[in-house]
XYZ file of N, CA, C and O in Angstrom:
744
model
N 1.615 21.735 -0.826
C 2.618 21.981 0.181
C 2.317 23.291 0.891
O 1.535 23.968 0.221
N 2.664 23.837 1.970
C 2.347 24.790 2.948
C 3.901 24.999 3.455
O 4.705 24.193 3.924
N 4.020 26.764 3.098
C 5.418 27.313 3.156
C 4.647 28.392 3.986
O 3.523 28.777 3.664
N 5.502 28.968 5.350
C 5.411 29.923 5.704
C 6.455 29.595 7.021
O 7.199 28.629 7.196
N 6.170 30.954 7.984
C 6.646 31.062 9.516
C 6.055 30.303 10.343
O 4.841 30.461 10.473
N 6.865 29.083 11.274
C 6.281 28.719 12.303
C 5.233 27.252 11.875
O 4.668 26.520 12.687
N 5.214 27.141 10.433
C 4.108 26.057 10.171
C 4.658 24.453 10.356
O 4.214 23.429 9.836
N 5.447 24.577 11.010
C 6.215 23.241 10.953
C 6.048 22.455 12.278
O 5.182 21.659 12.641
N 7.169 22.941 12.886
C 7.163 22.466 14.186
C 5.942 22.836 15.370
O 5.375 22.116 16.192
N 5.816 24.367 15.037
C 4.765 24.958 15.713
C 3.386 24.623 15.518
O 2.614 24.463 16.463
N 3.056 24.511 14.308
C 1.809 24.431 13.842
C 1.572 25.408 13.666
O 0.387 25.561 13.966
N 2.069 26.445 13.265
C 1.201 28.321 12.518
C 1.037 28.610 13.884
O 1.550 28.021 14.835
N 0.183 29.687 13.894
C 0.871 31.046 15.112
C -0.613 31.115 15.146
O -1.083 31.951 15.918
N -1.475 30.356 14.418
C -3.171 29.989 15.028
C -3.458 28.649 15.289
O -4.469 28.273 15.883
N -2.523 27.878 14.825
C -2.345 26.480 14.810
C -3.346 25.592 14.109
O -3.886 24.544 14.464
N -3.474 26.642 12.515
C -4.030 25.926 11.606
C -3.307 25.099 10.878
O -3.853 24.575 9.907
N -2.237 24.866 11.112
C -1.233 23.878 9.940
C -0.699 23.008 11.573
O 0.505 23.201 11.744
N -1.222 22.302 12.515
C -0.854 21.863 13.708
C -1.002 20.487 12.662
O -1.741 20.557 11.681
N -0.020 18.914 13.059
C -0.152 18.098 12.326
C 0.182 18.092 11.139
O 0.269 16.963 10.656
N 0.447 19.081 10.355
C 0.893 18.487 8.726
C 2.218 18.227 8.951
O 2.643 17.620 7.968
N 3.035 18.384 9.728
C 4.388 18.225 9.651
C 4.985 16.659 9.593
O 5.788 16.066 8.873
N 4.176 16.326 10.712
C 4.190 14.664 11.215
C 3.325 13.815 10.094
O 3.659 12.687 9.732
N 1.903 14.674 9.480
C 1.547 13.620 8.414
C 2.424 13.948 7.033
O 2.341 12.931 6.345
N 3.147 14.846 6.416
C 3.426 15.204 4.999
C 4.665 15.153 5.263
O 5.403 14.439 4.584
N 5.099 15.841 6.220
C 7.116 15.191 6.160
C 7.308 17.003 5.817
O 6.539 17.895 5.458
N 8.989 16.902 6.207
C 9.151 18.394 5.837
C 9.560 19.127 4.437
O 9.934 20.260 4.132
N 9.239 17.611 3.570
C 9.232 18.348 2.110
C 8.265 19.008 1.902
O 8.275 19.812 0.969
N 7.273 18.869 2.629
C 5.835 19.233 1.741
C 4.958 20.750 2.893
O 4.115 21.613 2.645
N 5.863 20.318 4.287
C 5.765 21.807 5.176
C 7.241 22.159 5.259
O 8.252 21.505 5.515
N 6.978 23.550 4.918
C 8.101 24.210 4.815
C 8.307 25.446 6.143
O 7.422 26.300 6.205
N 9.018 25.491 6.777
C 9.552 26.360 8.194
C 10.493 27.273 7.267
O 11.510 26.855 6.713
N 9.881 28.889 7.164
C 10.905 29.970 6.670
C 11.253 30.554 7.728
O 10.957 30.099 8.833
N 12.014 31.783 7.542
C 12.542 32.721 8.341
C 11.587 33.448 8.216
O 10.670 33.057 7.494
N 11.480 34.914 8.966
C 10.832 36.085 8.857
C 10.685 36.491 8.280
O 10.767 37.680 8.589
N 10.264 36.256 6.639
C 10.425 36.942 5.291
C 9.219 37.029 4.785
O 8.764 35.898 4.953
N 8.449 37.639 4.292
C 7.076 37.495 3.854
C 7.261 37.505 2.490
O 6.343 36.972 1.865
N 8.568 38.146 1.552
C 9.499 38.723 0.397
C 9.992 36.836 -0.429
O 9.919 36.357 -1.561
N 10.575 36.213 1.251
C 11.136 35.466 0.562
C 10.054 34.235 0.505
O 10.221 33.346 -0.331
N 8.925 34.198 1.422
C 8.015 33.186 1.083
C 7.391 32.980 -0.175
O 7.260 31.916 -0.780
N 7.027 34.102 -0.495
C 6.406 34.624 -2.001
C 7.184 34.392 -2.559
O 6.983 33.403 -3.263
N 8.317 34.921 -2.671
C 9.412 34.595 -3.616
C 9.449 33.086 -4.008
O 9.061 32.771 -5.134
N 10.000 31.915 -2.935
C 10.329 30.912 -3.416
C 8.504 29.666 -3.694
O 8.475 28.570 -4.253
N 7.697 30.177 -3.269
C 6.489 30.334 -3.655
C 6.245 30.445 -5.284
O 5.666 29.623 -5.994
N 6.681 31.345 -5.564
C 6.629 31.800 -7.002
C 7.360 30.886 -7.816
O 6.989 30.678 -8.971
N 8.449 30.269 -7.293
C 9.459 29.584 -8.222
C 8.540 28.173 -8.197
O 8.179 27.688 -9.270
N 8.205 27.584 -7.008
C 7.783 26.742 -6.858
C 6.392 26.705 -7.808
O 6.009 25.558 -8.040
N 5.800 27.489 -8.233
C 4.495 27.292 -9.254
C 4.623 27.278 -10.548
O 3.786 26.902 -11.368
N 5.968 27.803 -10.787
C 6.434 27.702 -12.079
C 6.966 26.415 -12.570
O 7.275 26.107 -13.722
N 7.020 25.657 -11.384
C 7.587 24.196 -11.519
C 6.680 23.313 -11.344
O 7.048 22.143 -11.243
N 5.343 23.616 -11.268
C 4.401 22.816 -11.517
C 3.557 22.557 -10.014
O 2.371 22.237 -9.922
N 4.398 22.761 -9.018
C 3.423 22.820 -7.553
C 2.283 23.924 -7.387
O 1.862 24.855 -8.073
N 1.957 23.307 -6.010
C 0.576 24.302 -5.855
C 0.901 24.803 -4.499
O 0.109 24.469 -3.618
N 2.075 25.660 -4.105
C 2.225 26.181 -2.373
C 0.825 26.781 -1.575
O 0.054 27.504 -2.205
N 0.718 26.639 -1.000
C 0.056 27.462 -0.113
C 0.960 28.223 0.881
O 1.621 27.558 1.679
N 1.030 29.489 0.890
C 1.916 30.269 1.768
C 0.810 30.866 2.963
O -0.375 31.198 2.910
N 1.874 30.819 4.099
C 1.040 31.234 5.447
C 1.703 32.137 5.916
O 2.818 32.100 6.436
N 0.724 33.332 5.662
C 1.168 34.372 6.591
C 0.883 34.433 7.917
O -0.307 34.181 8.104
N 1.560 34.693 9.043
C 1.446 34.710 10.478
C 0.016 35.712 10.770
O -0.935 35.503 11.523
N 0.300 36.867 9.848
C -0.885 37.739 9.835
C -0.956 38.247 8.821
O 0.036 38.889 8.477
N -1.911 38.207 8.068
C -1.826 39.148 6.483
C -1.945 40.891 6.900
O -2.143 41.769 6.060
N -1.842 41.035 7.799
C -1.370 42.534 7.996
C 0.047 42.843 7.127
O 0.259 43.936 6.601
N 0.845 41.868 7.073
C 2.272 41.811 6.563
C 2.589 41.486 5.210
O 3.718 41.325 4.746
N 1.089 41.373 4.401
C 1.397 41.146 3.438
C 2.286 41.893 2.451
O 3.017 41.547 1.524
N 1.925 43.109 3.036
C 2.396 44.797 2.245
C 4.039 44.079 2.403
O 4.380 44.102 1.220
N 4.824 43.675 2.909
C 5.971 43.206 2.873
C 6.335 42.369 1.388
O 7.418 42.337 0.804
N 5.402 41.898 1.113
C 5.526 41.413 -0.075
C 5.082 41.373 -1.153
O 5.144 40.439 -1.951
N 4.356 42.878 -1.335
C 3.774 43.219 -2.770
C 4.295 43.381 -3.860
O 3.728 43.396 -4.952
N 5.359 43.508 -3.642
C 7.106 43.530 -4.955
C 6.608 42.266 -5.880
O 6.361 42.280 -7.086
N 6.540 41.263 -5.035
C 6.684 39.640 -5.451
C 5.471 39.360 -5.805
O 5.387 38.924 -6.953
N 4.058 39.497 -4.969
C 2.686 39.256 -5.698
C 2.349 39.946 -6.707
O 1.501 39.512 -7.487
N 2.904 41.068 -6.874
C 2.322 41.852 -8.208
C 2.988 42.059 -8.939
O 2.417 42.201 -10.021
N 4.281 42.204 -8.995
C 5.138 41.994 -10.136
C 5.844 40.720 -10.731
O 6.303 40.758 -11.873
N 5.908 39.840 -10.122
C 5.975 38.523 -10.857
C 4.976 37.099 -10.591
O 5.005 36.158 -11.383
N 4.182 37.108 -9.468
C 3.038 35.957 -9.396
C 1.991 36.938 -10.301
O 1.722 36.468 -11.406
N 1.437 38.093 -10.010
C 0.421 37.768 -10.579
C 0.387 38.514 -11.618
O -0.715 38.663 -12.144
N 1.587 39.203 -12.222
C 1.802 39.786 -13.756
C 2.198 38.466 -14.654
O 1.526 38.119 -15.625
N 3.045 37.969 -14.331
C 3.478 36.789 -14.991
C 2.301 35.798 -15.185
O 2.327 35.004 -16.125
N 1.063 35.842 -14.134
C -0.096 34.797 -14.994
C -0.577 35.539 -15.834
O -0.728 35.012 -16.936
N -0.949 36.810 -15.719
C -1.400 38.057 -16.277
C -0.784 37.860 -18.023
O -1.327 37.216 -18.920
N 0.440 38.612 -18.082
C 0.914 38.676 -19.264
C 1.436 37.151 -20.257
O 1.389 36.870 -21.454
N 1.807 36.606 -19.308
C 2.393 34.994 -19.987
C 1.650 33.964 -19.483
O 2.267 32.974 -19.093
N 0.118 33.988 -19.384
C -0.546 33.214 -19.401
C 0.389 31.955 -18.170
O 0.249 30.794 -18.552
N 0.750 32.016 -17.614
C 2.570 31.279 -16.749
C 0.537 30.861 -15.450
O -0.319 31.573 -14.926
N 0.753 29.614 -15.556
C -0.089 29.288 -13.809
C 0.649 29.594 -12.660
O 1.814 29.420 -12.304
N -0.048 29.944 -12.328
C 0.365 31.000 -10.464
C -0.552 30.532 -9.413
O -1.125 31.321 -8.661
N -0.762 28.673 -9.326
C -1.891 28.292 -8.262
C -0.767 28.489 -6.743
O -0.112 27.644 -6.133
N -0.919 29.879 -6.543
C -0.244 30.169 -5.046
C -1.607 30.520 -4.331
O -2.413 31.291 -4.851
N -1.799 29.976 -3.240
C -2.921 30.331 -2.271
C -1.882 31.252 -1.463
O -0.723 30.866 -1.309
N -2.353 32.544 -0.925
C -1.411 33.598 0.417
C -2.486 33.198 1.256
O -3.527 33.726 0.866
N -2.662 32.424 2.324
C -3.721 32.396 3.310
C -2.952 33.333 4.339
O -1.777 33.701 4.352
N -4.041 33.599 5.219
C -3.444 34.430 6.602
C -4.899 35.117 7.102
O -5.893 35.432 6.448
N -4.507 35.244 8.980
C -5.692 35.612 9.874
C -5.954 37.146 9.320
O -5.137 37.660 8.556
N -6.597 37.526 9.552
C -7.373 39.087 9.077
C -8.197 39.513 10.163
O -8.318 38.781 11.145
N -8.744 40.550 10.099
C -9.725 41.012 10.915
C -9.433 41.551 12.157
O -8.389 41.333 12.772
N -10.571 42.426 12.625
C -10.095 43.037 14.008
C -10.675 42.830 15.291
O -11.525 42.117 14.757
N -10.986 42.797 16.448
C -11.877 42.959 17.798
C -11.146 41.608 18.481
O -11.839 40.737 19.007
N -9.698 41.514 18.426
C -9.423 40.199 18.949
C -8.250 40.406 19.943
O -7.544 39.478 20.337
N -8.073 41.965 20.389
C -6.722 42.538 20.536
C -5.746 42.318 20.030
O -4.758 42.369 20.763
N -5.633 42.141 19.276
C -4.170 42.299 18.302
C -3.441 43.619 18.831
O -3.976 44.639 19.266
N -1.915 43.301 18.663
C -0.932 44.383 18.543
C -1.498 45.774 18.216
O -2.171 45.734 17.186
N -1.451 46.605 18.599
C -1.028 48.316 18.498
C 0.014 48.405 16.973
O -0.277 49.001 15.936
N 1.023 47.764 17.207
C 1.952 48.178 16.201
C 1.912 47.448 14.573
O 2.571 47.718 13.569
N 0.616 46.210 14.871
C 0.884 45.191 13.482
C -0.263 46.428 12.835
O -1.246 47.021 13.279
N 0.517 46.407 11.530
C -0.240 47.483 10.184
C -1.532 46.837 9.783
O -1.812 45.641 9.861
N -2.419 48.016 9.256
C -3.769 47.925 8.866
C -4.217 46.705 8.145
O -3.574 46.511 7.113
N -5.222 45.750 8.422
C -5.718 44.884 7.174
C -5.150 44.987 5.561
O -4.515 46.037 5.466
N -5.163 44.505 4.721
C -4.562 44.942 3.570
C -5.205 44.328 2.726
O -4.682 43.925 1.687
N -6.912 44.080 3.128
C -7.865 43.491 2.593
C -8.561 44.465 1.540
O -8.860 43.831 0.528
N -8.903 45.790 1.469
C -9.064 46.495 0.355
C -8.357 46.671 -0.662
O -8.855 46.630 -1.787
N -7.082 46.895 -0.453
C -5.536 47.130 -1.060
C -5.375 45.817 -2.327
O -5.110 45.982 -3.518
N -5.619 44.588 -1.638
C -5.619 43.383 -2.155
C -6.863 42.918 -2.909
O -6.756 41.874 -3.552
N -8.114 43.611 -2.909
C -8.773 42.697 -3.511
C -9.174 43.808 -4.749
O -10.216 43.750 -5.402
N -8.365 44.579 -4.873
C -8.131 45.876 -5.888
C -7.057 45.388 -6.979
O -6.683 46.330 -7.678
N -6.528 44.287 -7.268
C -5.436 44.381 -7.589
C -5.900 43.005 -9.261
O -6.260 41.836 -9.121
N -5.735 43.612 -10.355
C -6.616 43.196 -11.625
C -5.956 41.787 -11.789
O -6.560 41.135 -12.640
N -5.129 41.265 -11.355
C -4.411 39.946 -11.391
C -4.655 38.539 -10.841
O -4.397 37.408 -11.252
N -5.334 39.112 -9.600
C -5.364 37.664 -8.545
C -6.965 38.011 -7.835
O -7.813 38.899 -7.919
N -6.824 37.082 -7.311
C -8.519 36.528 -6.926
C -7.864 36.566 -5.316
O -6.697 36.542 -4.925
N -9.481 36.651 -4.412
C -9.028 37.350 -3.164
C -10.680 36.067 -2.511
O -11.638 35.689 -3.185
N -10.482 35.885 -1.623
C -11.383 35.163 -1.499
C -11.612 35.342 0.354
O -10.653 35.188 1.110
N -12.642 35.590 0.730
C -12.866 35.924 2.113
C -14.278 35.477 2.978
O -15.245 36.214 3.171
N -14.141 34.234 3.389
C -14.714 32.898 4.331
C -15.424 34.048 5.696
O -14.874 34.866 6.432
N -17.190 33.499 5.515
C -17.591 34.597 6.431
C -18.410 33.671 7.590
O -19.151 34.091 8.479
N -18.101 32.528 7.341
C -18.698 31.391 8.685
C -17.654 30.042 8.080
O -17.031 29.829 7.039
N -17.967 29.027 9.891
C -16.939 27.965 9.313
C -17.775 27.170 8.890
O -18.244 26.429 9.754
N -18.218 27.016 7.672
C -18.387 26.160 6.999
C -17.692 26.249 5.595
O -17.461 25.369 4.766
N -17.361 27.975 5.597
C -16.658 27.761 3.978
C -15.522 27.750 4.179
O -15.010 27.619 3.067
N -14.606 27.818 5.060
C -12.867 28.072 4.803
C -12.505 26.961 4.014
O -11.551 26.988 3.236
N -13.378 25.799 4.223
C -12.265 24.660 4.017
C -12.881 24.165 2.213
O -12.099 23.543 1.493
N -14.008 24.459 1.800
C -14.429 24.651 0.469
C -13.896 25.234 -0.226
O -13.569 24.691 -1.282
N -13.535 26.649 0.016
C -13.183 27.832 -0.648
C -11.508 27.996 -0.593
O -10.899 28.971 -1.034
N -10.954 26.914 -0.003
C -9.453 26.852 0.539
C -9.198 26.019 -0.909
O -8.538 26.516 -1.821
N -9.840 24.628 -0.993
C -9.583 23.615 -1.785
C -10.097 24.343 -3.285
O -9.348 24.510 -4.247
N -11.335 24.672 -3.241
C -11.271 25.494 -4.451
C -9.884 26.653 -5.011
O -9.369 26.640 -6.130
N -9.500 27.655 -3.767
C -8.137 28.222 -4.306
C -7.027 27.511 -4.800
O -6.418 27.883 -5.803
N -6.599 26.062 -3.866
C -5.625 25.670 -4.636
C -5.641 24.204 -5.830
O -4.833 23.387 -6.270
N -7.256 24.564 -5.983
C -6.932 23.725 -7.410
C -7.308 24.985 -8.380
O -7.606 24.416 -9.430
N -7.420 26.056 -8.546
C -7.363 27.432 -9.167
C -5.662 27.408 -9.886
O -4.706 26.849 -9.348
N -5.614 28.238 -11.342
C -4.615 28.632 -11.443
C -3.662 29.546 -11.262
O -2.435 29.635 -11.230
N -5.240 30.615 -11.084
C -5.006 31.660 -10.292
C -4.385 32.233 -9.376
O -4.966 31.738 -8.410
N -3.273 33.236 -8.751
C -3.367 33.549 -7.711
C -4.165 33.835 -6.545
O -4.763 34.910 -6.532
N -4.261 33.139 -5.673
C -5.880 33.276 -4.564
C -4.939 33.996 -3.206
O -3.906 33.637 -2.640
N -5.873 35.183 -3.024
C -5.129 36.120 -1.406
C -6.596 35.589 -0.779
O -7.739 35.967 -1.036
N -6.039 34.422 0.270
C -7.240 33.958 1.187
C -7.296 34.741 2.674
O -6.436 34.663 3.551
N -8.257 35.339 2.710
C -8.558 36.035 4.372
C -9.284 35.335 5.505
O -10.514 35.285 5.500
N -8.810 34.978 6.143
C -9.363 34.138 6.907
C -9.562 34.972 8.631
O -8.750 35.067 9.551
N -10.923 35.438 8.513
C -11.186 36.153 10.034
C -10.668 35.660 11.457
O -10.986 34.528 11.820
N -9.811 36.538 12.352
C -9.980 35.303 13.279
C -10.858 34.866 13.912
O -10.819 33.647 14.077
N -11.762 35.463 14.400
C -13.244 35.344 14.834
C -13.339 33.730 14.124
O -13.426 32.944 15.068
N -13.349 33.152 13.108
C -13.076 31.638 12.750
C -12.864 30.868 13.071
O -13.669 29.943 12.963
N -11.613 30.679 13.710
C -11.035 30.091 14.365
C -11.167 29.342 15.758
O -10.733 28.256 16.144
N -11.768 30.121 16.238
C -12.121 29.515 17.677
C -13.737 29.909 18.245
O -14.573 29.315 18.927
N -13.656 31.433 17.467
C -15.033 32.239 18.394
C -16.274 31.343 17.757
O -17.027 30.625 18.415
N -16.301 31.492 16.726
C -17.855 31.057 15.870
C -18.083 29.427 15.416
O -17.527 28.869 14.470
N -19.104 28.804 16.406
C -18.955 27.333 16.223
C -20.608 27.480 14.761
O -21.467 28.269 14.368
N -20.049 26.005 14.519
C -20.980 25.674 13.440
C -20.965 24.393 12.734
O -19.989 24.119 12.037
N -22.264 23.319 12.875
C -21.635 22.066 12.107
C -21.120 22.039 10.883
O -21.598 22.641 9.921
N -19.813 21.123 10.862
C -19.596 21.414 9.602
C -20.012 19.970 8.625
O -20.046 18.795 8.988
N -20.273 20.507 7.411
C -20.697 19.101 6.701
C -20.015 17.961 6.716
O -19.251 17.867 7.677
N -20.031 16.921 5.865
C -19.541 15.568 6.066
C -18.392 15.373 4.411
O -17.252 15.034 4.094
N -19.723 15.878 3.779
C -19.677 15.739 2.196
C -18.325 16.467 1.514
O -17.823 17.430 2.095
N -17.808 16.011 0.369
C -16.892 16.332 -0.271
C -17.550 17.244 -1.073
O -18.312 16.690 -1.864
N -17.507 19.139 -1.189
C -17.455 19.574 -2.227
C -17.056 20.703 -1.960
O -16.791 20.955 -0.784
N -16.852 21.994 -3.256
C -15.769 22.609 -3.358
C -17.023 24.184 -3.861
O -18.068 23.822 -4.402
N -16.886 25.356 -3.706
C -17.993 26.165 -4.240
C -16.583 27.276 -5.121
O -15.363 27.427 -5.061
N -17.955 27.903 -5.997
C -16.097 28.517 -6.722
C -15.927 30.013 -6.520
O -16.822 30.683 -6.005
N -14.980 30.441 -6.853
C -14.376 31.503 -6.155
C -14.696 32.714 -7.084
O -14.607 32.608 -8.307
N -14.957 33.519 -6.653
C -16.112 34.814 -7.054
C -17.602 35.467 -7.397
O -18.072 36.484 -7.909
N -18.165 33.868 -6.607
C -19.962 33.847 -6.916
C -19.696 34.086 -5.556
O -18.978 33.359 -4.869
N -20.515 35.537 -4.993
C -20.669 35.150 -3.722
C -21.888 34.553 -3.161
O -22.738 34.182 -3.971
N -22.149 34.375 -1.701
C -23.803 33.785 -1.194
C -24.308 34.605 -0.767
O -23.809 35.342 0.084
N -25.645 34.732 -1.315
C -26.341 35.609 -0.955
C -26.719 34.973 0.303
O -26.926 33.759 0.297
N -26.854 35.767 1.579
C -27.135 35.590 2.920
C -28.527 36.149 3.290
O -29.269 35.632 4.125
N -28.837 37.421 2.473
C -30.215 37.971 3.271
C -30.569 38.962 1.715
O -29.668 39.457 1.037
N -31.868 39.068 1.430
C -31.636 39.974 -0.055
C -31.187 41.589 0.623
O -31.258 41.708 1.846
N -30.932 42.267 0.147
C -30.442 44.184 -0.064
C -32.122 44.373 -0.342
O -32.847 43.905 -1.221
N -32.471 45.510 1.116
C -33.804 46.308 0.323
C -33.734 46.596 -0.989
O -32.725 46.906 -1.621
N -34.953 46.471 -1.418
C -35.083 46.626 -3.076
C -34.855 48.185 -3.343
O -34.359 48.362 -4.456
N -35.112 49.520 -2.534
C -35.101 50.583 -2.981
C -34.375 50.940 -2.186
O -34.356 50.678 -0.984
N -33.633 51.645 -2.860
C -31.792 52.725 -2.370
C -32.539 54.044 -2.319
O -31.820 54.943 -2.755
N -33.781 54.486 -1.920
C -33.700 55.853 -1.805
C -33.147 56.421 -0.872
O -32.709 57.537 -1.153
N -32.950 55.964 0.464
C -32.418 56.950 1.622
C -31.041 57.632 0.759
O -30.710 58.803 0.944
N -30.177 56.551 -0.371
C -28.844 56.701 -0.397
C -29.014 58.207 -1.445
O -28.024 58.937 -1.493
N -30.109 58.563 -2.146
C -30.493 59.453 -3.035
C -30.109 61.272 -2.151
O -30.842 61.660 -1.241
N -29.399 61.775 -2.440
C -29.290 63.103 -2.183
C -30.580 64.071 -2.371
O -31.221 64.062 -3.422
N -30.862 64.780 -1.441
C -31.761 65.314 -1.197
C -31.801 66.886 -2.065
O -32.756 67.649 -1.917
């Protein structure tokens, strides 16, 4: 199911949830208020009852709105009481797209610092939708970042095939020079 702002009628505020409303019905997309507190929140209840939410943030700039709720009861409660917490937080990230002046800093360091939950961050489109399905069959808490640059800017075929890659191996893209001396103090 997919709980957040705007994912219903609108289709999300990137119009990645455009269509689930009309195919899943509005049990399964959920239209909140402005709450990032109370998405998480009823998010949280909902995993304890055996679902798998996916919550959509409009922008994970806003996540900081709801760190009360991700870290003190989603992802302490998988933490200490072993309790499953398959909550995916998806939301756009990243900068060079003009975004607002006033929406707060990324909260992508902040978050992937945090000893509880798994953070997972899609760097071409071919993985969002692998690494999406991998988070929510996870028990884990997964904070998914999704660039906007994704979305529209960066084309790329995408495969055909059904499969899923798992969450904290990353891909190596190009090897790291073998010798770090420049980084050596002189």
């Amino acid at each position: 199911m997919v709980i957040g702002e705007d994912v219903g009628v609108y289709g999300g505020a990137f119009k990645t949830s455009e269509g689930l409303l009309e195919r899943f019905g509005w049990e399964r997309v959920i239209d909140t208020p402005i709450s990032e507190s109370a998405i998480i929140g009823a998010a949280c209840g909902m995993s304890y009852l055996g679902l798998r939410p996916i919550c959509e943030m409009q922008f994970i700039d806003f996540i900081a709105c709801c760190f009360n709720q991700l870290t003190n009861f989603v992802a302490k409660g998988h933490y200490l009481w072993n309790a499953p917490a398959p909550i995916v937080v998806r939301g756009p990230s990243g900068g060079g797209v003009h975004g607002a002046p006033s929406t707060p800093p990324t909260r992508k360091c902040i978050s992937c610092t945090r000893p509880v939950s798994k953070s997972s961050i899609p760097q071409l489109p071919t993985t969002p939708r692998v690494l999406l399905k991998a988070a929510v069959r996870d028990n884990n808490p997964v904070l998914f970042f999704e660039h906007k640059f994704l979305y529209r800017r960066i084309k790329e075929e995408l495969p055909t095939e059904d499969y899923t890659v798992p969450i904290g191996k990353a891909a190596v893209r190009r090897e790291a020079a073998t010798s770090l001396s420049f980084l050596t103090p002189r």
